[in-house]
Coordinates of C-alpha atoms and ligand atoms in Angstrom, one line a residue:
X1 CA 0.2 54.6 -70.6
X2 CA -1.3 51.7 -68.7
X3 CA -0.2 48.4 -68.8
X4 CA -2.4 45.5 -69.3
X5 CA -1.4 42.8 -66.7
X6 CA -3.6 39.2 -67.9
X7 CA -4.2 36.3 -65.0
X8 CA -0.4 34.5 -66.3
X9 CA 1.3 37.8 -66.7
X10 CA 2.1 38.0 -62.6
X11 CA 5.9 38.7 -63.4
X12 CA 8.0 41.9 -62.5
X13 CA 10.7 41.1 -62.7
X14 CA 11.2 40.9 -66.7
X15 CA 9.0 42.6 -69.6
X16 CA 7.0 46.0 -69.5
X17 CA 6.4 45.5 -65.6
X18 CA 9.6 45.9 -64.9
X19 CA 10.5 49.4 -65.1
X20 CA 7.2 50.9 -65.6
X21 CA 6.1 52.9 -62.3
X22 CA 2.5 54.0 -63.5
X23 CA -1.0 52.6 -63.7
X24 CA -1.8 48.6 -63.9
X25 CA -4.8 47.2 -65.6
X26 CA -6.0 43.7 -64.3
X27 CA -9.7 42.5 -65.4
X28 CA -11.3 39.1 -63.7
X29 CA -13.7 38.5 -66.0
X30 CA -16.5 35.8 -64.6
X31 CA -17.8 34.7 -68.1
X32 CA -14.0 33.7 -69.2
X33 CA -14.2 31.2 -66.3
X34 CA -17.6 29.9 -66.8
X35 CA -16.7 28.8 -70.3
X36 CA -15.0 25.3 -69.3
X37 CA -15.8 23.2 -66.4
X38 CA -12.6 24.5 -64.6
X39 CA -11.1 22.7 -61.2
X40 CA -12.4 24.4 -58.9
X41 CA -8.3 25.0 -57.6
X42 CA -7.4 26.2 -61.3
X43 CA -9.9 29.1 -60.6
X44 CA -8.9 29.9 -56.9
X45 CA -5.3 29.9 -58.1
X46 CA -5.5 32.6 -60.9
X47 CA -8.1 34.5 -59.6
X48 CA -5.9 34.3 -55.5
X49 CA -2.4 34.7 -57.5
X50 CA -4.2 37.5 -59.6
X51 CA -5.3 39.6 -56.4
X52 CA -2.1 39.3 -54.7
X53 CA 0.0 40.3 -57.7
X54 CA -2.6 43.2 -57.2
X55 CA -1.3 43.5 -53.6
X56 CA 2.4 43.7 -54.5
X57 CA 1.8 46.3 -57.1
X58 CA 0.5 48.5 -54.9
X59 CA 2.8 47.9 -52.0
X60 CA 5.2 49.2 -54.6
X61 CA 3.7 52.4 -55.1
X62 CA 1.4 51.3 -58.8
X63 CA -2.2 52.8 -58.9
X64 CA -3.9 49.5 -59.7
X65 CA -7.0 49.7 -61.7
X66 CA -8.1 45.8 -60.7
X67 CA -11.6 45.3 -62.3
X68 CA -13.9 42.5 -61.4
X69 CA -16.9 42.4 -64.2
X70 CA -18.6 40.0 -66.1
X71 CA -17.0 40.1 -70.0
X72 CA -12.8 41.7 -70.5
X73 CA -15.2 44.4 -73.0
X74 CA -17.3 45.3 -69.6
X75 CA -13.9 46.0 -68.1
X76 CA -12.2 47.6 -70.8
X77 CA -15.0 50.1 -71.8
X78 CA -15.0 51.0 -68.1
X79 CA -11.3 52.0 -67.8
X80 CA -11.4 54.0 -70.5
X81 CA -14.6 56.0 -69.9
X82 CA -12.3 57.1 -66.6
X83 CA -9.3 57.3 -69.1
X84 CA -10.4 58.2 -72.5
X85 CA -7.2 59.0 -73.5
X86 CA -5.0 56.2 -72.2
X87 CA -2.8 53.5 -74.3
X88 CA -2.7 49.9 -73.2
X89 CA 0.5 48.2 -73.2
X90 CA -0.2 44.4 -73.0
X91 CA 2.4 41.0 -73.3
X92 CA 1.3 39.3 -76.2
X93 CA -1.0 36.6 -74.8
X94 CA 0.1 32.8 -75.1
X95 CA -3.1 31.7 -76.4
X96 CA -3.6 31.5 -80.6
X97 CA -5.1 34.3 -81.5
X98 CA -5.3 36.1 -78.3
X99 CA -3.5 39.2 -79.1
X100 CA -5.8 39.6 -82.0
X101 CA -8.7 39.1 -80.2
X102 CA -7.6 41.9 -77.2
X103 CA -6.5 44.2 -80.1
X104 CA -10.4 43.8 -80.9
X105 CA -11.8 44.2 -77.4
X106 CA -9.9 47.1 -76.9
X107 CA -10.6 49.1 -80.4
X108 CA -14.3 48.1 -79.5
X109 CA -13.9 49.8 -75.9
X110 CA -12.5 53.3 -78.0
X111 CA -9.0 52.5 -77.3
X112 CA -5.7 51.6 -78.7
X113 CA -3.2 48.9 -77.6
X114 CA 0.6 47.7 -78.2
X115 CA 1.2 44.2 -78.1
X116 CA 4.8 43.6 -76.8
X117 CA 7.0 40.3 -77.2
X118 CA 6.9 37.9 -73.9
X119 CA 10.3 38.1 -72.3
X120 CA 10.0 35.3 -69.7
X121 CA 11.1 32.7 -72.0
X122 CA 14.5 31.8 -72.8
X123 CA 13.8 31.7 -76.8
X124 CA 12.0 34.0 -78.6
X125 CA 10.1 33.4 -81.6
X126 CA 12.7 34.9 -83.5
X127 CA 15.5 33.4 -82.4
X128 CA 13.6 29.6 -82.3
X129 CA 12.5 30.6 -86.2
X130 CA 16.0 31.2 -87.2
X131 CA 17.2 28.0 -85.4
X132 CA 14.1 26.2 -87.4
X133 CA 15.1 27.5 -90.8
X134 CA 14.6 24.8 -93.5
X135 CA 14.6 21.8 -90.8
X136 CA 12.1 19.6 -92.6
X137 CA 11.5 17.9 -89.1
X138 CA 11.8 20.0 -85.7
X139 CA 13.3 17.3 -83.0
X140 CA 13.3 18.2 -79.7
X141 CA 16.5 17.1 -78.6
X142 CA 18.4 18.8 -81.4
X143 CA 16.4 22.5 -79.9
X144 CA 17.7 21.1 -76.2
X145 CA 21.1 21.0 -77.1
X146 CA 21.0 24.4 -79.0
X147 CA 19.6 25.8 -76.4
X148 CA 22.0 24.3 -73.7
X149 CA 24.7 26.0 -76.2
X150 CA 23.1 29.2 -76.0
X151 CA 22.7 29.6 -72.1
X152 CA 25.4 28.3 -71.3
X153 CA 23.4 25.9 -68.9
X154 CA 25.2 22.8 -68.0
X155 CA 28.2 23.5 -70.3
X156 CA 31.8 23.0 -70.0
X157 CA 33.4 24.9 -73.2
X158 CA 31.6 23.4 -76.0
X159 CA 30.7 20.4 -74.5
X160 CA 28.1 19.0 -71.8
X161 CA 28.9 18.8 -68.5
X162 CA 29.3 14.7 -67.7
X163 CA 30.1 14.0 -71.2
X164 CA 26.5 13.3 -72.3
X165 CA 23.4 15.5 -73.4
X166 CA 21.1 13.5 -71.2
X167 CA 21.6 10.7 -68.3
X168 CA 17.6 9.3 -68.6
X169 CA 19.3 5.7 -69.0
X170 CA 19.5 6.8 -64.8
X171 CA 16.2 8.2 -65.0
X172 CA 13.9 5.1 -65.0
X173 CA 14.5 3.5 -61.6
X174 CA 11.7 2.1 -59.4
X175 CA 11.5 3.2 -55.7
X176 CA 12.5 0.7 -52.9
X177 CA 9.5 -0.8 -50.9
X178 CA 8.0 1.9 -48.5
X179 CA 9.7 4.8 -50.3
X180 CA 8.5 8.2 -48.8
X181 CA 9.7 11.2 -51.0
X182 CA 9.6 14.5 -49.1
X183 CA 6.5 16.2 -48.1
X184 CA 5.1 18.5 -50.7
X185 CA 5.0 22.0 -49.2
X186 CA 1.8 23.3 -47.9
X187 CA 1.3 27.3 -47.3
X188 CA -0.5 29.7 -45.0
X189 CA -3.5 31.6 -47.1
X190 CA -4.2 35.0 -46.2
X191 CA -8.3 36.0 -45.3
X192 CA -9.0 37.2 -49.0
X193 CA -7.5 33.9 -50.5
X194 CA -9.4 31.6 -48.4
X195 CA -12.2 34.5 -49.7
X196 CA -11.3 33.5 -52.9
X197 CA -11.6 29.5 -52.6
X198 CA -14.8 29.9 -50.8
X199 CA -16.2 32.4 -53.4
X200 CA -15.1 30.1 -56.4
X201 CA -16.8 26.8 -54.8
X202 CA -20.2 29.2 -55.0
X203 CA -20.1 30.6 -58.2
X204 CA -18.3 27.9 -61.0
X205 CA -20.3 24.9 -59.8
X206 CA -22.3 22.8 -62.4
X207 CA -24.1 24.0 -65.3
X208 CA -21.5 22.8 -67.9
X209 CA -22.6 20.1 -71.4
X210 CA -19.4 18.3 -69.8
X211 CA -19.5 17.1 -65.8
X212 CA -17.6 19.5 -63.9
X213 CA -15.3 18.7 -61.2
X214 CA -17.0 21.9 -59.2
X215 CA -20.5 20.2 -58.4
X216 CA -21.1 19.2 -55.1
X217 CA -20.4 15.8 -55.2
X218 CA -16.7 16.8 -56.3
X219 CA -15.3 17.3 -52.8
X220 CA -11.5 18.2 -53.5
X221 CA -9.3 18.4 -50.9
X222 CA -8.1 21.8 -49.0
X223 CA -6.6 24.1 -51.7
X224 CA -2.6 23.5 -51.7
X225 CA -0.8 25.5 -54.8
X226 CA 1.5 28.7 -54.4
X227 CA -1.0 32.0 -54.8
X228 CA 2.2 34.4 -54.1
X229 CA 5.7 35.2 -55.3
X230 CA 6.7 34.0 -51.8
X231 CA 5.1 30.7 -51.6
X232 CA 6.2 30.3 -55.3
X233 CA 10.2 30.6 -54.2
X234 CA 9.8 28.5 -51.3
X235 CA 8.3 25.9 -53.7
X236 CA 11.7 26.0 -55.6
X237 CA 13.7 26.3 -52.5
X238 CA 11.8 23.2 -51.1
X239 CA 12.5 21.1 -54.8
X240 CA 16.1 22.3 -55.0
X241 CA 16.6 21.3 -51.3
X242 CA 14.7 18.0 -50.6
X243 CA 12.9 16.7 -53.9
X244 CA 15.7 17.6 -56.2
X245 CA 18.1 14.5 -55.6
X246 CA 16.0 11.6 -56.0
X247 CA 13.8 13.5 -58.7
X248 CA 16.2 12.2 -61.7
X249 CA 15.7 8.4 -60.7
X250 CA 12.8 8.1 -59.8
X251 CA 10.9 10.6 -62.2
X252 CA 9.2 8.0 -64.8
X253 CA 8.1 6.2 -61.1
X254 CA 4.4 6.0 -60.1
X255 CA 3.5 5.1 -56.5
X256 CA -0.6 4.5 -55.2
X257 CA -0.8 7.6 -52.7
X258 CA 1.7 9.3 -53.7
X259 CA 1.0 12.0 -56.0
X260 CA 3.7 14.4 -56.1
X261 CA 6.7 11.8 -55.7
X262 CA 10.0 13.8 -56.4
X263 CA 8.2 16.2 -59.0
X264 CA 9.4 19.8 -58.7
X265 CA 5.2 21.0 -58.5
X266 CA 6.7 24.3 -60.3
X267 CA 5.0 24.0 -63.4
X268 CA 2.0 26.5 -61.9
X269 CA 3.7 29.2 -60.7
X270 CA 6.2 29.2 -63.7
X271 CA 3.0 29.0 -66.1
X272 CA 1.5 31.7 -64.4
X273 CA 4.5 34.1 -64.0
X274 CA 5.6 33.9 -60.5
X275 CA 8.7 32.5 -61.1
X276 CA 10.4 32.6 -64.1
X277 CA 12.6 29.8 -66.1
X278 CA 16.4 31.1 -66.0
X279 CA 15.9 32.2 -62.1
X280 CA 14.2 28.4 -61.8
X281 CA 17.6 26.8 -63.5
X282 CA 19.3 28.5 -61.7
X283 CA 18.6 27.6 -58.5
X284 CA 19.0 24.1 -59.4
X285 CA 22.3 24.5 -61.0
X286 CA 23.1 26.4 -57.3
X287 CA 22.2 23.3 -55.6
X288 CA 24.0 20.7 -57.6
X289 CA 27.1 23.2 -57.7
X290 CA 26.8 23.7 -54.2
X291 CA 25.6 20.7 -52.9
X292 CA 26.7 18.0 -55.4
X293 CA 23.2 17.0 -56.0
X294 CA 23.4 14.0 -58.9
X295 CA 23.8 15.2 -62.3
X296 CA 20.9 12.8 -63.7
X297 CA 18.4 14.7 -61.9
X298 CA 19.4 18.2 -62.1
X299 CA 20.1 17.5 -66.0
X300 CA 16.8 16.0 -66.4
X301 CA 14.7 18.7 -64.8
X302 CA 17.0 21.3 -66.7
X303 CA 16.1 19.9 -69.8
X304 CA 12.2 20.0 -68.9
X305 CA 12.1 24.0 -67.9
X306 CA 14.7 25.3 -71.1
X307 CA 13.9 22.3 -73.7
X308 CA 10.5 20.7 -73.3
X309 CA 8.9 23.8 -72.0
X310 CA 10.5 26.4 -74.7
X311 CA 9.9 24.0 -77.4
X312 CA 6.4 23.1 -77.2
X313 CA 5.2 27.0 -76.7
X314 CA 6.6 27.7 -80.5
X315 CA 5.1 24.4 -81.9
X316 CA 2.2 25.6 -80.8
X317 CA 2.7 29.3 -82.0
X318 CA 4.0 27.4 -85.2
X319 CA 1.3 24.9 -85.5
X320 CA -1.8 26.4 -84.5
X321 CA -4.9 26.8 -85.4
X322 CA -4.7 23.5 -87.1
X323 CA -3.2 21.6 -84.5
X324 CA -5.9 22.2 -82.0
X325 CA -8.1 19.6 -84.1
X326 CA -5.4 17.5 -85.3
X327 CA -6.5 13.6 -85.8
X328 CA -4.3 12.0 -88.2
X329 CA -5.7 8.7 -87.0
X330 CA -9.1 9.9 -87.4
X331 CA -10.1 8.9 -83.8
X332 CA -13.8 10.0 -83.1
X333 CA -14.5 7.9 -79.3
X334 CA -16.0 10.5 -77.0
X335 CA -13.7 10.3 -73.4
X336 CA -15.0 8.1 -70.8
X337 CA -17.0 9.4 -68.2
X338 CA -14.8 7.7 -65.4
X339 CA -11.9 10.6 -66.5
X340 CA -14.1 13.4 -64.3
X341 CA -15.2 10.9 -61.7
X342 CA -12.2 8.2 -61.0
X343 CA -14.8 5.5 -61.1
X344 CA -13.2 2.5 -62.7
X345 CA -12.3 -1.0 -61.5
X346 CA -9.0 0.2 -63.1
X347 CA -6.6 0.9 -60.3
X348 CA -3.7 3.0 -62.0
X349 CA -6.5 5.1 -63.5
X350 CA -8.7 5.2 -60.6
X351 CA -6.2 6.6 -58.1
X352 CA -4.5 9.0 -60.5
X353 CA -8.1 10.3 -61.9
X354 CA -9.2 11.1 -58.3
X355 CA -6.0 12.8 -57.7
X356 CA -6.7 15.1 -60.5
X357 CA -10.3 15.5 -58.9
X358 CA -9.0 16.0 -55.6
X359 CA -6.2 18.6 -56.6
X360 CA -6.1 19.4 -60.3
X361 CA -2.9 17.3 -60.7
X362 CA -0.7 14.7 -61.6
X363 CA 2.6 14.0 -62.6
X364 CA 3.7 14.3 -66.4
X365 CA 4.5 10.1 -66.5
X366 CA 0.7 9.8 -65.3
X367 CA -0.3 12.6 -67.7
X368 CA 1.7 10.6 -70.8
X369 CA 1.6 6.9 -69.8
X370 CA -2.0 6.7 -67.9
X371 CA -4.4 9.3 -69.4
X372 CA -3.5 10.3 -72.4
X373 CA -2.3 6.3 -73.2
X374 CA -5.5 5.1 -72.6
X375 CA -7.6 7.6 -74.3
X376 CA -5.3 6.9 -77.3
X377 CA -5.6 2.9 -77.7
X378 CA -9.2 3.2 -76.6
X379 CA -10.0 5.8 -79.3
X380 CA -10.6 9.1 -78.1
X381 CA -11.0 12.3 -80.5
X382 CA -7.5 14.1 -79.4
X383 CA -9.5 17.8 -79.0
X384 CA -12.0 15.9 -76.4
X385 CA -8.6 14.7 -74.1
X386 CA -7.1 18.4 -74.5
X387 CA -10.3 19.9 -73.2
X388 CA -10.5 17.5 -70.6
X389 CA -6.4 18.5 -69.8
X390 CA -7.3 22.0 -69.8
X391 CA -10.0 22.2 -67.6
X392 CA -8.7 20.3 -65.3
X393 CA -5.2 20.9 -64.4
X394 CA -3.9 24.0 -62.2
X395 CA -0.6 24.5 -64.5
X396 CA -3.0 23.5 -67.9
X397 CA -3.0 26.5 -70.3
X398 CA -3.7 26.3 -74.4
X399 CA 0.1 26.8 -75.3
X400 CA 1.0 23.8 -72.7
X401 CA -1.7 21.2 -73.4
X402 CA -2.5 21.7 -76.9
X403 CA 1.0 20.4 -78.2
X404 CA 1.4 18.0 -75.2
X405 CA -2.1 16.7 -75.5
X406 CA -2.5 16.7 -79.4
X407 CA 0.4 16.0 -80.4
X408 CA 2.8 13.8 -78.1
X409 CA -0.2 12.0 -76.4
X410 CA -2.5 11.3 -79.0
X411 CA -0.1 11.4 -81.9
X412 CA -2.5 13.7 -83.8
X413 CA -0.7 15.7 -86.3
X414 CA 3.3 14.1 -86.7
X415 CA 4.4 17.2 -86.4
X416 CA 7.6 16.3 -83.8
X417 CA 6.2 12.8 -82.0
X418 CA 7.4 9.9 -84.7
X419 CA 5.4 7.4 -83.4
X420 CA 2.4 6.9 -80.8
X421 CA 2.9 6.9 -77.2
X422 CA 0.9 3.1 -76.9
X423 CA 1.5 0.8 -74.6
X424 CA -0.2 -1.7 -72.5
X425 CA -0.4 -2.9 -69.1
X426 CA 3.7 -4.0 -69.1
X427 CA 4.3 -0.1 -69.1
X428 CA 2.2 0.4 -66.2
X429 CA 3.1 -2.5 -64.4
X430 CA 7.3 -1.9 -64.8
X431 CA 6.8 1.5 -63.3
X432 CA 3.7 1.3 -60.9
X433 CA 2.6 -0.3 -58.0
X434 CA -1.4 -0.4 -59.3
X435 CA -1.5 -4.1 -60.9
X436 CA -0.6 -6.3 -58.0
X437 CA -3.8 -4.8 -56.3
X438 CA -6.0 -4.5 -59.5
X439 CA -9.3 -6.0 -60.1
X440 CA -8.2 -6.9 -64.0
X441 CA -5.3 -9.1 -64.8
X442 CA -2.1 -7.7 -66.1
X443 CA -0.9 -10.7 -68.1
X444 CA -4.8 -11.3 -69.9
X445 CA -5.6 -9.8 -73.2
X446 CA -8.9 -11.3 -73.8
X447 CA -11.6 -12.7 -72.1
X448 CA -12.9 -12.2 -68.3
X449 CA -11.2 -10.0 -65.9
X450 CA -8.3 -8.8 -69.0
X451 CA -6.4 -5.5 -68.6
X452 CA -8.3 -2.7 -70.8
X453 CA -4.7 -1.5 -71.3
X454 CA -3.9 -4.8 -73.4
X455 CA -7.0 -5.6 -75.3
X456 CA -7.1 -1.5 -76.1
X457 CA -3.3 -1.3 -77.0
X458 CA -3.4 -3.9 -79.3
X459 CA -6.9 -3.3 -80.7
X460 CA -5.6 0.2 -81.5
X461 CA -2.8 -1.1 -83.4
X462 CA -5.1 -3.4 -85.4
X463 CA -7.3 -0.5 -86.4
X464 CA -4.9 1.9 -87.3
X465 CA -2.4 -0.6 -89.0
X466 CA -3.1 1.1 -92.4
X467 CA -1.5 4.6 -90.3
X468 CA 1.1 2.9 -88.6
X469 CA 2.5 -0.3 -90.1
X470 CA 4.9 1.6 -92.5
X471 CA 6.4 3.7 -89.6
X472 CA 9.5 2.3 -89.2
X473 CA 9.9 2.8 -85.4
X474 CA 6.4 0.8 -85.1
X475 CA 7.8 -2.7 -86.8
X476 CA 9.0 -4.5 -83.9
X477 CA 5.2 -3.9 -82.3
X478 CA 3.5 -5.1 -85.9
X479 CA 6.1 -8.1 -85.9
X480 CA 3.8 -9.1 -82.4
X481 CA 0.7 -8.6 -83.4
X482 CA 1.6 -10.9 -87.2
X483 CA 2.5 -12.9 -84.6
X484 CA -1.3 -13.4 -83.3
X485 CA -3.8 -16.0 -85.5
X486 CA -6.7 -14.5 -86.4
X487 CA -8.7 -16.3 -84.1
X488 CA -6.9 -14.3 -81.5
X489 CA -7.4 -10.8 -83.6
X490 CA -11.0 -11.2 -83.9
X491 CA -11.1 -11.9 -79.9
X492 CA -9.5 -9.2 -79.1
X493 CA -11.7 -7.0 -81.3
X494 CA -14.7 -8.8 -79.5
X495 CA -13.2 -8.0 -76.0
X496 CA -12.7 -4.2 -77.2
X497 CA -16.2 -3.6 -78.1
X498 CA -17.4 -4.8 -75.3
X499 CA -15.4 -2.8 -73.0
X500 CA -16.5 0.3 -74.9
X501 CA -19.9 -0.7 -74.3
X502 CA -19.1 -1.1 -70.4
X503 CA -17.1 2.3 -70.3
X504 CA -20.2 3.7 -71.6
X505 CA -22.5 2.2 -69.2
X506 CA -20.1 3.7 -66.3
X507 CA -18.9 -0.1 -65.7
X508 CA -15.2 -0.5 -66.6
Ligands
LIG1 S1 -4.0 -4.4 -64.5 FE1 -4.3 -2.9 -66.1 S2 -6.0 -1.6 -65.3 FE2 -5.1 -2.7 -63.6 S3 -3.6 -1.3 -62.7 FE3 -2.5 -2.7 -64.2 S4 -2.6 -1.6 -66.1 FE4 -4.0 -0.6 -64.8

């Protein structure tokens, strides 16, 4: 029996890997990665991660078959012309469909395969359909304290540690002028890594219908993100130690140059395997046991890895296909090109786009309040945001930005968000240091030199008020725009159309 190993199955610790001491299949298959204008660091990262998992496998005594070919068939048909007779053992993949689709590839090859359950997450699908049951609504916060009850995490008897399920009424603090959170860590590669980045730059450059960030003209900066399981603990021994404290207060906080601020940057390795969630807890609860680190912020990065990160894999196991091309507001703008360049006179957008250029990141309050804010008010088909996501980002996989994207940043299906995430340039302004050094003003709605953010945020709720008017946690926001004559409406539908038309000429 062989098992099947994919690019974000790098784990050994739990699942089929763990006590199996015989032969390991891994495939890097080119055309996979040539089917979305990748970040050039997404690529280096699986494909580095997936050669040293190689590496560590055999170190511990597995024959490795590690195949490098163009399609998963040209692999598959290979291993099992040398092993006509094995069975492949695989993790069921997270993508919809994607066991299905292997079950296929392999049959196809002459083969057979056994799907098994993924044990790195905290709640299976079992145990999150039973909590489910008849819910008519499936709320977040009600799964985060269920499943604070059933690990045990941050509980004293039967009740939260602190007294309170969450502490984000700490969470939204601004930093203090000249604020420097700690440096994020930066790691030694070995030669068949930097092989690896080089290789990458070659062979996924241009050619895609969308603008890649791989062309030449993309110029990221040196390759940063954990390839091993090494570099991926010292990552959570340098958040638990040094970013850790200040992340709580200061985690809604945006800052011009500062990309990483007190953000744990785990969400890679964890997506890919090298860590996994209850040793990541863990290790945070060690620290604020051990080191009385504030409650705020190890509660709110708790709730992120064993709430928000369990939750929105079975929405998406729930809620797929459909929700991949959710659009309840039946939004049909294409994105902006500015979103794979960073050229905008917008300066929250501009700095946070070229960050995502430069290193296939940015921090989940950019991710909610920036990107996905803007393509919401200014129109943009959810699917075309979600592919932009998933290319893009180095921790961006289907089962992470498809419910993230879809759903909680462009409000497409209703299936947990309750209202959209809109907001204009107040938001950005509260919790950023972009306006003051802006080219558009923050207080103008209409006319020369007015914040996009504002005209778009309250254009969008004029076009969608037949959606959104009867939501009831939307009638403050209609109560200001009845407030606005109609003289006003129609100039800020003027002002929107024409900074369409600029975002279309590259000019915004
Ligand atoms: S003024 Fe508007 S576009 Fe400029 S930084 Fe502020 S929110 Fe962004």
């Amino acid at each position: 029996m062989t098992i099947l190993a994919l690019g974000d199955q790098l784990t050994r610790t739990v699942g089929p890997l763990a006590d199996h001491d015989g032969r390991v299949l891994m495939i890097e298959a080119r055309d996979f990665a040539h089917r979305h204008p990748y970040h050039p660091h997404k690529l280096a990262l699986v494909f580095a991660a997936m050669r040293r998992f190689r590496d560590r496998l055999q170190a511990a005594g597995h024959p490795v078959d590690y195949r490098r070919t163009e399609t998963f068939a040209d692999a598959l048909e290979a291993h099992f012309e040398a092993h006509p007779d094995d069975d492949l053992t695989v993790v069921r993949p997270a993508s919809h469909g994607g066991a299905d689709r292997m079950r296929r590839l392999v049959s196809d090859a002459g083969g057979s395969l056994t799907v098994v359950e993924d044990e790195r997450f905290l709640c299976s699908p079992a145990a999150f359909d039973e909590w489910a049951g008849d819910r008519d609504t499936l709320t977040h916060e009600t799964f985060y304290r269920h499943m604070r009850r059933e690990t045990g995490y941050l509980m004293d008897g039967d009740d939260p540690v602190g007294g309170e399920w969450n502490y984000d009424d700490q969470n939204r603090e601004t930093p203090p002028e000249g604020y420097e959170p700690p440096e994020a860590p930066t790691f030694e590669y070995d030669d068949e890594t930097h092989e690896v980045i080089e290789w990458v730059e070659s062979e996924f450059s241009g050619g895609y219908d969308e603008p890649p960030y791989g062309g030449d003209w993309a110029d990221p900066e040196p390759f940063r993100w954990p390839v091993t399981r090494e570099q991926a603990l010292r990552t959570l021994d340098h958040f638990a130690e040094s970013r850790l404290p200040e992340f709580g207060p200061y985690q809604d906080a945006m800052r011009e140059d500062e990309w990483a601020m007190n953000h744990s940057l785990l969400s890679a390795p964890l997506n890919l395997g090298l860590l996994t969630p209850d040793e990541v807890v863990e290790r945070v609860l060690d620290a604020y046991e051990s080191r009385d680190v504030p409650l705020n912020s190890v509660e709110g990065f708790v709730r992120q890895v064993i709430g928000w990160r369990e939750f929105l894999r079975h929405v998406y196991r729930r809620e797929m296909p459909e929700l991949a091309t959710a659009n309840q507001l039946g939004q049909t703008e294409g994105l902006p090109g500015f979103y794979w360049t960073g050229e905008t006179d917008m300066a929250c957008l501009s700095d946070v786009i070229d960050g995502v250029r430069r290193r296939g990141y940015s921090h989940h309050i950019e991710r909610l309040m920036l990107l996905s804010n803007f393509a919401l008010i200014y129109g943009v088909e959810p699917a075309a945001l979600n592919r932009w996501f998933h290319a893009g980002y180095v921790d961006a996989f289907h089962w992470v930005t498809t419910p993230n994207v879809i759903e909680m940043g462009s409000f497409g299906a209703g299936v947990f968000a309750t209202k959209p995430y809109a907001s204009s340039a107040n938001y950005v302004d509260k919790m950023s240091d972009y306006c003051s050094d802006c080219s558009y003003y923050k207080t103008k709605t209409t006319g020369e030199g007015a914040c996009p953010f504002n005209t778009f945020y309250w254009d969008f709720l004029d076009r969608n008020e037949d959606e959104l008017r009867s939501n009831h946690r939307m009638g403050l926001v209609y109560s200001h725009l009845d407030n606005k004559d109609d003289e006003e409406i129609e100039a800020i539908r003027d002002r929107a159309t024409e900074l369409r038309e600029r975002a279309e000429n590259d000019d915004l």
